[in-house]
Tab-separated table of C-alpha atoms and ligand atoms in Angstrom:
chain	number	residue	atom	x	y	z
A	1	UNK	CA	159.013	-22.225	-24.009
A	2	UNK	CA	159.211	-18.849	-22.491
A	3	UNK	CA	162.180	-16.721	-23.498
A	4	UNK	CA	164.674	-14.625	-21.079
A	5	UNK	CA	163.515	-10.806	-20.749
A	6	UNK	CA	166.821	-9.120	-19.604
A	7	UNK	CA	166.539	-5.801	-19.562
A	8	UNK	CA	163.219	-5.680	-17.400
A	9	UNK	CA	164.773	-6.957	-14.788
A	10	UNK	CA	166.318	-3.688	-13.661
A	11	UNK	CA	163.638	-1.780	-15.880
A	12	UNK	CA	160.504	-0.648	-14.478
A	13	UNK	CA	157.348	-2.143	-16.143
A	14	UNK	CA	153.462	-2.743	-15.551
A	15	UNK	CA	151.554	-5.762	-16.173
A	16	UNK	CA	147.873	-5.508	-15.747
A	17	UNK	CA	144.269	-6.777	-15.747
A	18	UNK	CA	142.279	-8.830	-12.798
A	19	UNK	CA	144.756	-8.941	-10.222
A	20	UNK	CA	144.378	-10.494	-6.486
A	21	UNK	CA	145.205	-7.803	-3.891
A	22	UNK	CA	144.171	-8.339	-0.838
A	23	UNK	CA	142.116	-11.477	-0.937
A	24	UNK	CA	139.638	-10.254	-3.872
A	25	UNK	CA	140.197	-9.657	-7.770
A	26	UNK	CA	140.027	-6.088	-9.284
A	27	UNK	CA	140.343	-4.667	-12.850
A	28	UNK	CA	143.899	-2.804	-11.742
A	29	UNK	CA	147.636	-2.754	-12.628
A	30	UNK	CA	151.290	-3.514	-11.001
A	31	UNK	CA	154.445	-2.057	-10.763
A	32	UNK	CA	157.796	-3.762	-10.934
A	33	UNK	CA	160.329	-1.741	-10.261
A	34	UNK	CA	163.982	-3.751	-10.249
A	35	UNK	CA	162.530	-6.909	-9.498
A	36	UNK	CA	160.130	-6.103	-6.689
A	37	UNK	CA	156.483	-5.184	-6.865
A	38	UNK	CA	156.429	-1.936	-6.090
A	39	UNK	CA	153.037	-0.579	-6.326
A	40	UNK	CA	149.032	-2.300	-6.895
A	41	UNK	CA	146.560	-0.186	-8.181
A	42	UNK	CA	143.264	-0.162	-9.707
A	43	UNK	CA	142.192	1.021	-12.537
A	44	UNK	CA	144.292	1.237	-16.192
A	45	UNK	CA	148.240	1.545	-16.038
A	46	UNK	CA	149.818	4.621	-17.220
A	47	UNK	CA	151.388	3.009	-20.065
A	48	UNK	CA	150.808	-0.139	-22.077
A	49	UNK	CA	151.721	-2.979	-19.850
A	50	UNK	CA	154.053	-5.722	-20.443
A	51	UNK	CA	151.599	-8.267	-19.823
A	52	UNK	CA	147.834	-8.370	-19.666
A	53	UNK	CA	145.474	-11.683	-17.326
A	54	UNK	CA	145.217	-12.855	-14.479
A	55	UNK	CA	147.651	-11.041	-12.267
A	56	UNK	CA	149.134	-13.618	-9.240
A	57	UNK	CA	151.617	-13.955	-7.101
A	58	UNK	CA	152.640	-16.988	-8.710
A	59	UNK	CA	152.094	-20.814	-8.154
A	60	UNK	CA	153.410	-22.647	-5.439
A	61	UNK	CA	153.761	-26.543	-5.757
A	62	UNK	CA	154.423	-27.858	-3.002
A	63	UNK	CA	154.860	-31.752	-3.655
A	64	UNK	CA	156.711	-32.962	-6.759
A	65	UNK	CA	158.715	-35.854	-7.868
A	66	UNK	CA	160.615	-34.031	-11.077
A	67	UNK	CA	163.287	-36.520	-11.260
A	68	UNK	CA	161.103	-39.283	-13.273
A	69	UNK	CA	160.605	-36.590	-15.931
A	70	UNK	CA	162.280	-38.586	-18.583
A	71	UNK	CA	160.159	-41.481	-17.517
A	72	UNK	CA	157.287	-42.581	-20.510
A	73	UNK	CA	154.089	-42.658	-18.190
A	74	UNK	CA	153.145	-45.954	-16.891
A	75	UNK	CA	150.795	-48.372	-18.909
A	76	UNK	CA	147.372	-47.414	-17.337
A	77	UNK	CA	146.582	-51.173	-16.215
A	78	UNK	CA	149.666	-50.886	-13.532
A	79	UNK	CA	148.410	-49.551	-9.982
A	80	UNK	CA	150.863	-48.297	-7.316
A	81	UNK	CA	152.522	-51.720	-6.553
A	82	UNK	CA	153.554	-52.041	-10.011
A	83	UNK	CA	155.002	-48.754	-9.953
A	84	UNK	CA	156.390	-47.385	-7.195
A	85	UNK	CA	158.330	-49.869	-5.023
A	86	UNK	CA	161.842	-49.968	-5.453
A	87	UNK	CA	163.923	-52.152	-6.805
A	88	UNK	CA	161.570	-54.054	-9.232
A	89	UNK	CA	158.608	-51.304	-9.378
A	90	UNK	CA	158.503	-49.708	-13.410
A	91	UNK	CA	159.572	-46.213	-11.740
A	92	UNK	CA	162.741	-47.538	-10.981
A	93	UNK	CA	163.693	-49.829	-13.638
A	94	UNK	CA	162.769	-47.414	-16.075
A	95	UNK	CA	165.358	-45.066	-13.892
A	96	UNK	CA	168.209	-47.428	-14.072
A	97	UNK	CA	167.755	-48.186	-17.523
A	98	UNK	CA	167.990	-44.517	-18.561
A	99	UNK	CA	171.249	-42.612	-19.397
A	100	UNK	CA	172.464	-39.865	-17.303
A	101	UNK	CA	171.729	-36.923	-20.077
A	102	UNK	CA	168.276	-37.958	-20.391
A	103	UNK	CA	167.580	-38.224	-16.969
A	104	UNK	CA	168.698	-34.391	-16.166
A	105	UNK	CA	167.398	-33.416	-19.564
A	106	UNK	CA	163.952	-34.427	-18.284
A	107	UNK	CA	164.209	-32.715	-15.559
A	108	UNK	CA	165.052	-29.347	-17.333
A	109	UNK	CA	162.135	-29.723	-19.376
A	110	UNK	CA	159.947	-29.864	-16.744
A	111	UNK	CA	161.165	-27.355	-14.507
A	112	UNK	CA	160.685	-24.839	-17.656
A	113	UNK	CA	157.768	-26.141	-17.766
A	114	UNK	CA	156.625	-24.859	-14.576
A	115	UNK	CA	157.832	-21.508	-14.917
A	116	UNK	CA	155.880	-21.375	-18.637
A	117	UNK	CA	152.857	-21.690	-15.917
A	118	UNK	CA	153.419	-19.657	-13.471
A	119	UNK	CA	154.767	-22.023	-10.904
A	120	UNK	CA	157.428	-19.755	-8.750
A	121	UNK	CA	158.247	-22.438	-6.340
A	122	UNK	CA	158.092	-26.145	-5.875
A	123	UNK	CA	158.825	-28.521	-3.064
A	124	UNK	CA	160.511	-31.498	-4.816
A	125	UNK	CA	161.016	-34.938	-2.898
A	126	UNK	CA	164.342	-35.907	-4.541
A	127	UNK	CA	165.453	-39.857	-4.331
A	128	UNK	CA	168.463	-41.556	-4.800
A	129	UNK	CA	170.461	-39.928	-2.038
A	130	UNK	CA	173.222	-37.066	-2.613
A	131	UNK	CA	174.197	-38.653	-6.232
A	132	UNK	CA	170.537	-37.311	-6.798
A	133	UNK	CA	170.351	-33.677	-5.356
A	134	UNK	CA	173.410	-33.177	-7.465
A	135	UNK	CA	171.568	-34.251	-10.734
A	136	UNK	CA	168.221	-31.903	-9.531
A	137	UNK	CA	170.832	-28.725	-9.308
A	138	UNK	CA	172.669	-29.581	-12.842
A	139	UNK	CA	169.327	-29.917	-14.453
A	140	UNK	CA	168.117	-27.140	-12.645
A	141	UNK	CA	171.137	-24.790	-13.612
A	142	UNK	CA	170.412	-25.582	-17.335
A	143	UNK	CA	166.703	-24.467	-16.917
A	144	UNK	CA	165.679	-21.328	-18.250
A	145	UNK	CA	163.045	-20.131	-15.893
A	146	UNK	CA	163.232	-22.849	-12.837
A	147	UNK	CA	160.883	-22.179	-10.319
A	148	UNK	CA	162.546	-21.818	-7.095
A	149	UNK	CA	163.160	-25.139	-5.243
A	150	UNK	CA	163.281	-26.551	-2.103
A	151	UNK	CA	164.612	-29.831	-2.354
A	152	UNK	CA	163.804	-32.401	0.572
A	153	UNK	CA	166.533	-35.598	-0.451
A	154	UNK	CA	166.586	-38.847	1.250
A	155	UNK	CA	169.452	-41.264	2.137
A	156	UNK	CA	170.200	-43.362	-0.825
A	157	UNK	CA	169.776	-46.751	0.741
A	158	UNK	CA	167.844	-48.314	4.092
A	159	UNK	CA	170.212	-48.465	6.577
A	160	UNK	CA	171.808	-45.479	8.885
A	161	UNK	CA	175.009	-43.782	7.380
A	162	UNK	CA	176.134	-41.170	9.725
A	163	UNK	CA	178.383	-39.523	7.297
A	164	UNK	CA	176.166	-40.124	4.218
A	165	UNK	CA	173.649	-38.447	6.183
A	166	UNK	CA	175.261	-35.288	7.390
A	167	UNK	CA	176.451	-34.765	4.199
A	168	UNK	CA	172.771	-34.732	2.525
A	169	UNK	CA	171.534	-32.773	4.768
A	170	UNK	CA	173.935	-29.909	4.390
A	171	UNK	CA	173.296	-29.972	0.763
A	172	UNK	CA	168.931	-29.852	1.261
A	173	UNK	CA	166.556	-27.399	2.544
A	174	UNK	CA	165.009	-30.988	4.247
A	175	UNK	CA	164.724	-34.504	4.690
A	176	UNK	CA	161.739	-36.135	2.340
A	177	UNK	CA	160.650	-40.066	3.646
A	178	UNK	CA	158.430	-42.155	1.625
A	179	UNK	CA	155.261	-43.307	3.796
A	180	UNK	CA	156.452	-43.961	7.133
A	181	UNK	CA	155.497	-47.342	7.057
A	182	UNK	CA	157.640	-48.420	4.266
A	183	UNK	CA	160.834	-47.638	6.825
A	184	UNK	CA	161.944	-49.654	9.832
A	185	UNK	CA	161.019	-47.594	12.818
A	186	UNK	CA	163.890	-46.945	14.224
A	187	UNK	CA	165.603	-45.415	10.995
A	188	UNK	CA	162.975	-43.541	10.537
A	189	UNK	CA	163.568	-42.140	14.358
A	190	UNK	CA	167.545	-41.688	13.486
A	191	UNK	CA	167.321	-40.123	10.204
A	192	UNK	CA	164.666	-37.701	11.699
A	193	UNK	CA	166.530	-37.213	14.554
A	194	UNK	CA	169.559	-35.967	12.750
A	195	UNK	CA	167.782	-33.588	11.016
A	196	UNK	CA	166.249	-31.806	12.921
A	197	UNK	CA	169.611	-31.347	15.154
A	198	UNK	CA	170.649	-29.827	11.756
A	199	UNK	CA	167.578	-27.465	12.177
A	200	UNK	CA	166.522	-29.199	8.797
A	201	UNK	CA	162.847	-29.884	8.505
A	202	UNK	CA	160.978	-33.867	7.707
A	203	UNK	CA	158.379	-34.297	6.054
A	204	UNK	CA	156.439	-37.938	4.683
A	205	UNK	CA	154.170	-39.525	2.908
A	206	UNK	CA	150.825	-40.852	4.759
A	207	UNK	CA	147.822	-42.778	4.101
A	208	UNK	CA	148.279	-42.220	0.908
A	209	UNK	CA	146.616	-45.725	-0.198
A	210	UNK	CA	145.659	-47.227	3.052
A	211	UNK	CA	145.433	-45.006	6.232
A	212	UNK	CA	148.660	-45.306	8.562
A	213	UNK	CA	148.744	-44.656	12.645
A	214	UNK	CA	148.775	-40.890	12.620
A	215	UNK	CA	150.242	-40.745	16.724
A	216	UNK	CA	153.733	-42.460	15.584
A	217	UNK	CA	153.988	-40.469	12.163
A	218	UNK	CA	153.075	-36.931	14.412
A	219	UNK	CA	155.505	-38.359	16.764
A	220	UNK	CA	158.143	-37.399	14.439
A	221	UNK	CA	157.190	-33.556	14.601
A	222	UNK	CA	157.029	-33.460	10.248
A	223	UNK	CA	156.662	-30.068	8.813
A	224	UNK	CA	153.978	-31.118	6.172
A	225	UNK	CA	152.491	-34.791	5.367
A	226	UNK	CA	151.908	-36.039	2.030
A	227	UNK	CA	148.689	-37.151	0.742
A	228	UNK	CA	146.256	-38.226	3.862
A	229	UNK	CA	143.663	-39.656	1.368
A	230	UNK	CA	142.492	-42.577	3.609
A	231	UNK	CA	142.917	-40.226	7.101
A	232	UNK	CA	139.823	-40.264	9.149
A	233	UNK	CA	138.293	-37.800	10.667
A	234	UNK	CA	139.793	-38.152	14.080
A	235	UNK	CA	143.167	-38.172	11.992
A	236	UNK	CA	142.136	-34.830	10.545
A	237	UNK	CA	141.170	-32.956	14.003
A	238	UNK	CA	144.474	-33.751	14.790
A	239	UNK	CA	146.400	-33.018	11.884
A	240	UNK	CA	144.657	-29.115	12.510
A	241	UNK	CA	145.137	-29.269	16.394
A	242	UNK	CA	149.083	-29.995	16.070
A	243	UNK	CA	149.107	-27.684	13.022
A	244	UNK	CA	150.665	-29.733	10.481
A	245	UNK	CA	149.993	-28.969	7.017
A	246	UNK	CA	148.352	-31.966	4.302
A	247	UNK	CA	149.815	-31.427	1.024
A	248	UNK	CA	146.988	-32.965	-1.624
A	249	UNK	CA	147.625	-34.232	-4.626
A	250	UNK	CA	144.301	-34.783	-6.188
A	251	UNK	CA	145.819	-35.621	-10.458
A	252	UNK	CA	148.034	-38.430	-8.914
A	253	UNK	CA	145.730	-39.980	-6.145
A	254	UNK	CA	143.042	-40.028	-8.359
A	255	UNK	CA	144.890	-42.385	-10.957
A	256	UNK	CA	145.259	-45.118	-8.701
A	257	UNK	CA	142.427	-45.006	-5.779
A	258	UNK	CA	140.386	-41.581	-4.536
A	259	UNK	CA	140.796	-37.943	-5.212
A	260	UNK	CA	141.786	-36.400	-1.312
A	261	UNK	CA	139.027	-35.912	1.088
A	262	UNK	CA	139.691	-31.978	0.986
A	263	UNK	CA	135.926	-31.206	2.106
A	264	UNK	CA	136.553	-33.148	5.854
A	265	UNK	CA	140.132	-31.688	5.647
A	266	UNK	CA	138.930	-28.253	5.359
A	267	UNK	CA	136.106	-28.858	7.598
A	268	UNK	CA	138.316	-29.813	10.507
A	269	UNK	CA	140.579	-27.231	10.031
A	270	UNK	CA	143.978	-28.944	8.396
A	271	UNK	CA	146.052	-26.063	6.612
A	272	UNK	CA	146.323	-27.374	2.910
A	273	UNK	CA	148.110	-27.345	0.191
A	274	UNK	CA	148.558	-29.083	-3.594
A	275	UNK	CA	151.387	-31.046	-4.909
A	276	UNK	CA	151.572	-32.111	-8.650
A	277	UNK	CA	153.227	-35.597	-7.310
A	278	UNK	CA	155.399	-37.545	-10.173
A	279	UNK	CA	156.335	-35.745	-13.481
A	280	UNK	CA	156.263	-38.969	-14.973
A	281	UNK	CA	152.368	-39.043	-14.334
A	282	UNK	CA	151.180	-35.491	-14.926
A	283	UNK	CA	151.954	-31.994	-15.827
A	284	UNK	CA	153.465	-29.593	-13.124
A	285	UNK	CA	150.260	-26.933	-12.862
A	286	UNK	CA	148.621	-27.387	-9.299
A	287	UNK	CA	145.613	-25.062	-11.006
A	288	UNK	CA	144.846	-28.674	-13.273
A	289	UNK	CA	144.997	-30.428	-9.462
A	290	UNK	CA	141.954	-27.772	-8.355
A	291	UNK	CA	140.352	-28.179	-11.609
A	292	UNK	CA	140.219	-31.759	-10.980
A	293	UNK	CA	138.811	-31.471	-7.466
A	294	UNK	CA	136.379	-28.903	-8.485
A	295	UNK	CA	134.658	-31.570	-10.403
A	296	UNK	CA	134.454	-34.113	-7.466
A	297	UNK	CA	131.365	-34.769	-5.982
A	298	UNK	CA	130.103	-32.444	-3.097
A	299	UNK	CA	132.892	-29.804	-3.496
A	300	UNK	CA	131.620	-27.219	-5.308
A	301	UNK	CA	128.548	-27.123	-2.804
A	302	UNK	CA	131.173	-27.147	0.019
A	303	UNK	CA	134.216	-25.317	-0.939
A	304	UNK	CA	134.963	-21.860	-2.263
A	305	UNK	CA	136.984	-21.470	-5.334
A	306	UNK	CA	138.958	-18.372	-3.463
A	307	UNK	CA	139.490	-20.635	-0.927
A	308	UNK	CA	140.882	-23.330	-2.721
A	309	UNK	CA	143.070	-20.504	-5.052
A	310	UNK	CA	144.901	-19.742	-1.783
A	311	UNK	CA	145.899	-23.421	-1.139
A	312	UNK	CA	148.423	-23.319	-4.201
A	313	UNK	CA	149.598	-19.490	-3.604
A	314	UNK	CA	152.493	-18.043	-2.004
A	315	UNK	CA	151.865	-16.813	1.865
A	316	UNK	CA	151.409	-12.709	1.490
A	317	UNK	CA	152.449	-10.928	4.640
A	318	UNK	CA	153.368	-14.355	6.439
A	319	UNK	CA	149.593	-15.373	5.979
A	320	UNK	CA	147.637	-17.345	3.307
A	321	UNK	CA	144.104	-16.803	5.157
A	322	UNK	CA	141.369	-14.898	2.752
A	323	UNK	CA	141.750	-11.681	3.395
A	324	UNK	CA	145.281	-11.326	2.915
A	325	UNK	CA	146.186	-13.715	-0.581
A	326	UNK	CA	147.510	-11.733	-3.304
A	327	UNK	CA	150.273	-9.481	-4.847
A	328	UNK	CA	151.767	-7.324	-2.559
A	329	UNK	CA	154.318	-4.567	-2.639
A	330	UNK	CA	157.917	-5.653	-1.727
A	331	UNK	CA	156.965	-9.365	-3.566
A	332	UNK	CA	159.666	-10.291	-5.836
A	333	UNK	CA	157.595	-13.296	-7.421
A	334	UNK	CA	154.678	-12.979	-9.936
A	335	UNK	CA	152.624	-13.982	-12.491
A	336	UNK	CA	150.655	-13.629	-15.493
A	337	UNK	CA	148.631	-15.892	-16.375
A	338	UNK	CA	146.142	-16.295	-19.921
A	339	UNK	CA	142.669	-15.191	-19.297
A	340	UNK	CA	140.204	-14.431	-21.198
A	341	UNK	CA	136.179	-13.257	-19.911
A	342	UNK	CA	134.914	-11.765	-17.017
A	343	UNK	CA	135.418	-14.087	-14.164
A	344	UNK	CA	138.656	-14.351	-13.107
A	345	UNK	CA	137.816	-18.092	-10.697
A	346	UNK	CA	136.259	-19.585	-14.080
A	347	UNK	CA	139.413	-21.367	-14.788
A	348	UNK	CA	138.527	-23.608	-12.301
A	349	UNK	CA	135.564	-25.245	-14.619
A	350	UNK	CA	138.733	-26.191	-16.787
A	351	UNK	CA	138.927	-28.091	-18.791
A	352	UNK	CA	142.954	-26.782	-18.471
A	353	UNK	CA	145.145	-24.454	-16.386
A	354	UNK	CA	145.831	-21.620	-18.107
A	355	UNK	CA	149.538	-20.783	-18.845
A	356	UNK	CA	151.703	-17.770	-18.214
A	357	UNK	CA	152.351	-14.817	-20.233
A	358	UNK	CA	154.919	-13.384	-17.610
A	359	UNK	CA	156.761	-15.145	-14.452
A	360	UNK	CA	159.390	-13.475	-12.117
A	361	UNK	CA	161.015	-15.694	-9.475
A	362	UNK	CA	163.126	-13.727	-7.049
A	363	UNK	CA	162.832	-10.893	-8.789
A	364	UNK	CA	164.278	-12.299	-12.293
A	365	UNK	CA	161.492	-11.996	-15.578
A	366	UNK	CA	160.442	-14.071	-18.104
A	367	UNK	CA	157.401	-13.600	-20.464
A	368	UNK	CA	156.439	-14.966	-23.746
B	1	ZN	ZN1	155.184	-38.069	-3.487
């Protein structure tokens, strides 16, 4: 795992070799200075750098499920019904038959484990009510480089708790449903309806393996939606005209039915973004989720690595669109990832993502 690297973080140090400035990778260097990029420059560094790859502005996951860590993956013959559904589905019996310990330990492994690949910050949907936000920030404490998260919980049980409910939600950055339709309607309308008089975003899972009535689900004014493998077409025109984001998760939905339709996404315009979905099903490195899609039929001819690269890094200057991904001075994330050759959008023939020589979240560094 990576190990803590103190003393840079007030230090002033270089790390170097293709970086993305400015929506395009050059042979150049970067400047931390007390935790903030403070210049990007091409050419050589004036003195040997920390770190030498690919130089990002770190990962950004924006869909993951880290509290069934500890969970052994699922026997391969069980699709979605088996696993998911609570109380009977494997996720969750495997849950309540686990200790405590293990539980949090699981999730400390895999939050290092997203640092150790560059992932600065991740989006996690945390079940199991308030009990299980405060098990996410006690594994999370233990972590040695945790990416920054933003933790959208969820009430504990189905039925409307005022007070359990105000109390969640002034403990998460958001509210995180399963898919819509699994929820009675009108709990769905109260819990959404609380939180955003909290000023707390919702967000949900949809269509994720049969398509759901996008008007109701929009209704609801969510900040991203989950999944959107069986959307149509209509669905996605109006995903992009009410500018809600589609987080993909291409490793997960592949297991069980389709890899996302990101081609007619991107074609109509939907913003996107990749999730890593269930730690108990894959690794936490959305660059595996592109590598995956890469290899789907019709989206090399359609899509354009760059492109895709911006879908699972931070916003620079507010933006994510082409011309502006990249490091940028005042940033006070980063990474470093392994790279070896001449093109620096080759990882995304795989066959794995690449891991990280040096991360700094917030302005804090780690490096191998
Ligand atoms: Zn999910």
């Amino acid at each position: 795992m990576m190990t803590q690297c103190r003393p840079h973080v007030t230090d002033e140090f270089y790390v170097a070799g293709h970086v993305l400035s400015g929506g395009r990778f050059f042979d150049g260097h970067v400047l931390v200075d007390g935790g903030s990029v403070v210049a990007v420059v091409e050419g050589p560094p004036p003195v040997p750098p920390q770190a030498t790859g690919l130089v990002l502005p770190g990962l950004i996951n924006a869909h993951t499920h880290v509290g069934d860590a500890a969970v052994p993956p699922p026997p391969p013959d069980l699709g979605p019904a088996g696993i998911f559904p609570p109380p009977d589905g494997y996720k969750h019996r495997m849950l309540a038959n686990l200790p405590q310990e293990e539980l949090e330990a699981g999730i400390t492994r895999y939050l290092d484990l997203m640092g150790a690949q560059g992932t600065v910050e991740h989006t996690d949907f945390r079940e199991g009510g308030l009990p299980g936000v405060d098990l996410f920030r006690r594994a999370s404490d233990r972590a040695e480089a945790p990416p920054r998260g933003r933790i959208f919980g969820r009430p504990a049980g189905m039925e409307f708790d005022p007070r359990e409910l105000a109390e969640l939600l002034a403990s998460v950055d958001g509210i995180g449903l399963s898919a819509a339709m699994d929820w009675p309607r009108e709990l769905t309308r109260d819990v959404v309806t609380a939180a955003h008089d909290m000023g707390k975003p919702v967000a949900l899972h949809c269509s994720e393996s049969e398509r759901e009535e996008l008007s109701w689900v929009l209704d609801l004014e969510p900040q991203f939606l989950v999944h959107m493998v069986f959307g149509t077409d209509q669905d996605f025109r109006d995903l992009a005209a009410a500018g809600v984001p589609v987080v993909v998760c291409p490793r997960s939905t592949h297991r069980f039915t389709n890899a996302p339709p990101v081609v007619a996404m991107a074609r109509a315009g939907v913003q996107l973004r990749v999730g890593s979905d269930n730690a108990m099903l894959q690794g936490p490195s959305v660059l595996d989720d592109l590598i995956l899609l890469w290899s789907q039929p019709g989206v090399r001819e359609h899509l354009d690595p760059m492109e895709m690269l911006a879908w699972v890094l931070g916003s620079a200057k507010g933006s994510n669109m082409h011309g502006d991904i990249g490091v940028y001075a005042g940033s006070r994330d980063l990474a470093v990832l392994t790279f070896e050759g001449s093109d620096p959008l080759a990882f995304i023939e795989g066959p794995h993502a690449p891991s990280a020589k040096l991360v700094m979240i917030e302005g804090r560094v780690w490096r191998r």
